[in-house]
């Protein structure tokens, strides 16, 4: 679907759904409450105790997708980043349930989490189309090197 010049191609092993473990406490929500900010950051909208809307940013653990705009390192990364945002939104529109296993908060205030769409890890779904890659924590994926 996308040029391998910047995409990486996929072919990664499908991760297990950590939420299938009965001893794990995961959070479930309708996909209608989740917005794709980009391919590895999502925003969960929910009502707080006072009845107002609260937004929580989720950052995928273990996966990276290309950046857009000023955060992109090259024009190819920016174009691929826009494509991944569009694809993530389409996946959410076609899905019905999101489940996530939250962990700690990162330095940007996002909740780091494993995020599953209808039981399948969203990072892996995007990687099948070259729109995400496994991430070694602490190392940035170079989307412009290919």
Short mmCIF file of C-alpha atoms in Angstrom, two decimals, residues 28-98:
data_model
loop_
_atom_site.label_atom_id
_atom_site.label_comp_id
_atom_site.label_asym_id
_atom_site.label_seq_id
_atom_site.Cartn_x
_atom_site.Cartn_y
_atom_site.Cartn_z
CA UNK A 28 -12.43 -1.00 27.94
CA UNK A 29 -14.17 1.73 25.98
CA UNK A 30 -16.13 2.24 22.80
CA UNK A 31 -13.94 3.16 19.85
CA UNK A 32 -16.24 6.17 19.44
CA UNK A 33 -14.52 7.57 22.56
CA UNK A 34 -11.02 7.23 21.08
CA UNK A 35 -9.41 9.70 18.67
CA UNK A 36 -6.26 8.98 16.69
CA UNK A 37 -3.82 11.85 17.28
CA UNK A 38 -1.28 9.96 15.19
CA UNK A 39 -0.31 6.30 14.75
CA UNK A 40 1.11 5.82 18.22
CA UNK A 41 -0.78 8.41 20.29
CA UNK A 42 -4.51 8.34 20.94
CA UNK A 43 -6.87 10.48 22.97
CA UNK A 44 -9.58 8.87 25.08
CA UNK A 45 -12.61 11.06 25.78
CA UNK A 46 -14.65 10.22 28.85
CA UNK A 47 -16.94 11.86 31.35
CA UNK A 48 -15.52 12.80 34.72
CA UNK A 49 -17.35 12.66 38.06
CA UNK A 50 -18.63 16.24 37.59
CA UNK A 51 -20.22 15.34 34.24
CA UNK A 52 -17.67 17.21 32.13
CA UNK A 53 -15.51 15.75 29.40
CA UNK A 54 -12.04 14.58 30.29
CA UNK A 55 -9.35 13.68 27.74
CA UNK A 56 -6.56 11.24 28.43
CA UNK A 57 -3.68 10.79 25.98
CA UNK A 58 -2.46 7.24 25.46
CA UNK A 59 0.98 6.44 23.98
CA UNK A 60 1.51 2.95 22.58
CA UNK A 61 4.14 0.90 24.37
CA UNK A 62 6.61 -0.81 22.09
CA UNK A 63 5.53 0.69 18.74
CA UNK A 64 6.40 3.81 16.79
CA UNK A 65 4.83 5.51 13.80
CA UNK A 66 6.03 8.46 11.70
CA UNK A 67 5.60 12.05 12.81
CA UNK A 68 3.95 14.89 10.91
CA UNK A 69 4.57 18.59 10.48
CA UNK A 70 7.54 20.12 12.29
CA UNK A 71 8.14 16.89 14.22
CA UNK A 72 8.85 14.97 10.99
CA UNK A 73 12.52 14.65 10.01
CA UNK A 74 11.84 14.65 6.25
CA UNK A 75 9.02 15.18 3.74
CA UNK A 76 8.57 11.41 3.27
CA UNK A 77 8.05 10.93 7.01
CA UNK A 78 5.51 13.76 7.08
CA UNK A 79 3.55 12.21 4.19
CA UNK A 80 3.64 8.76 5.77
CA UNK A 81 2.65 10.28 9.12
CA UNK A 82 -0.45 11.84 7.56
CA UNK A 83 -1.30 8.48 5.96
CA UNK A 84 -1.00 6.65 9.27
CA UNK A 85 -3.29 9.16 11.02
CA UNK A 86 -5.92 8.61 8.33
CA UNK A 87 -5.55 4.81 8.53
CA UNK A 88 -5.74 4.74 12.34
CA UNK A 89 -8.96 6.77 12.22
CA UNK A 90 -10.40 4.37 9.63
CA UNK A 91 -9.50 1.36 11.78
CA UNK A 92 -11.27 2.93 14.76
CA UNK A 93 -14.34 3.75 12.67
CA UNK A 94 -14.55 0.11 11.53
CA UNK A 95 -13.95 -1.31 15.02
CA UNK A 96 -16.25 -1.59 17.98
CA UNK A 97 -14.23 -1.88 21.20
CA UNK A 98 -10.89 -0.65 22.44
#
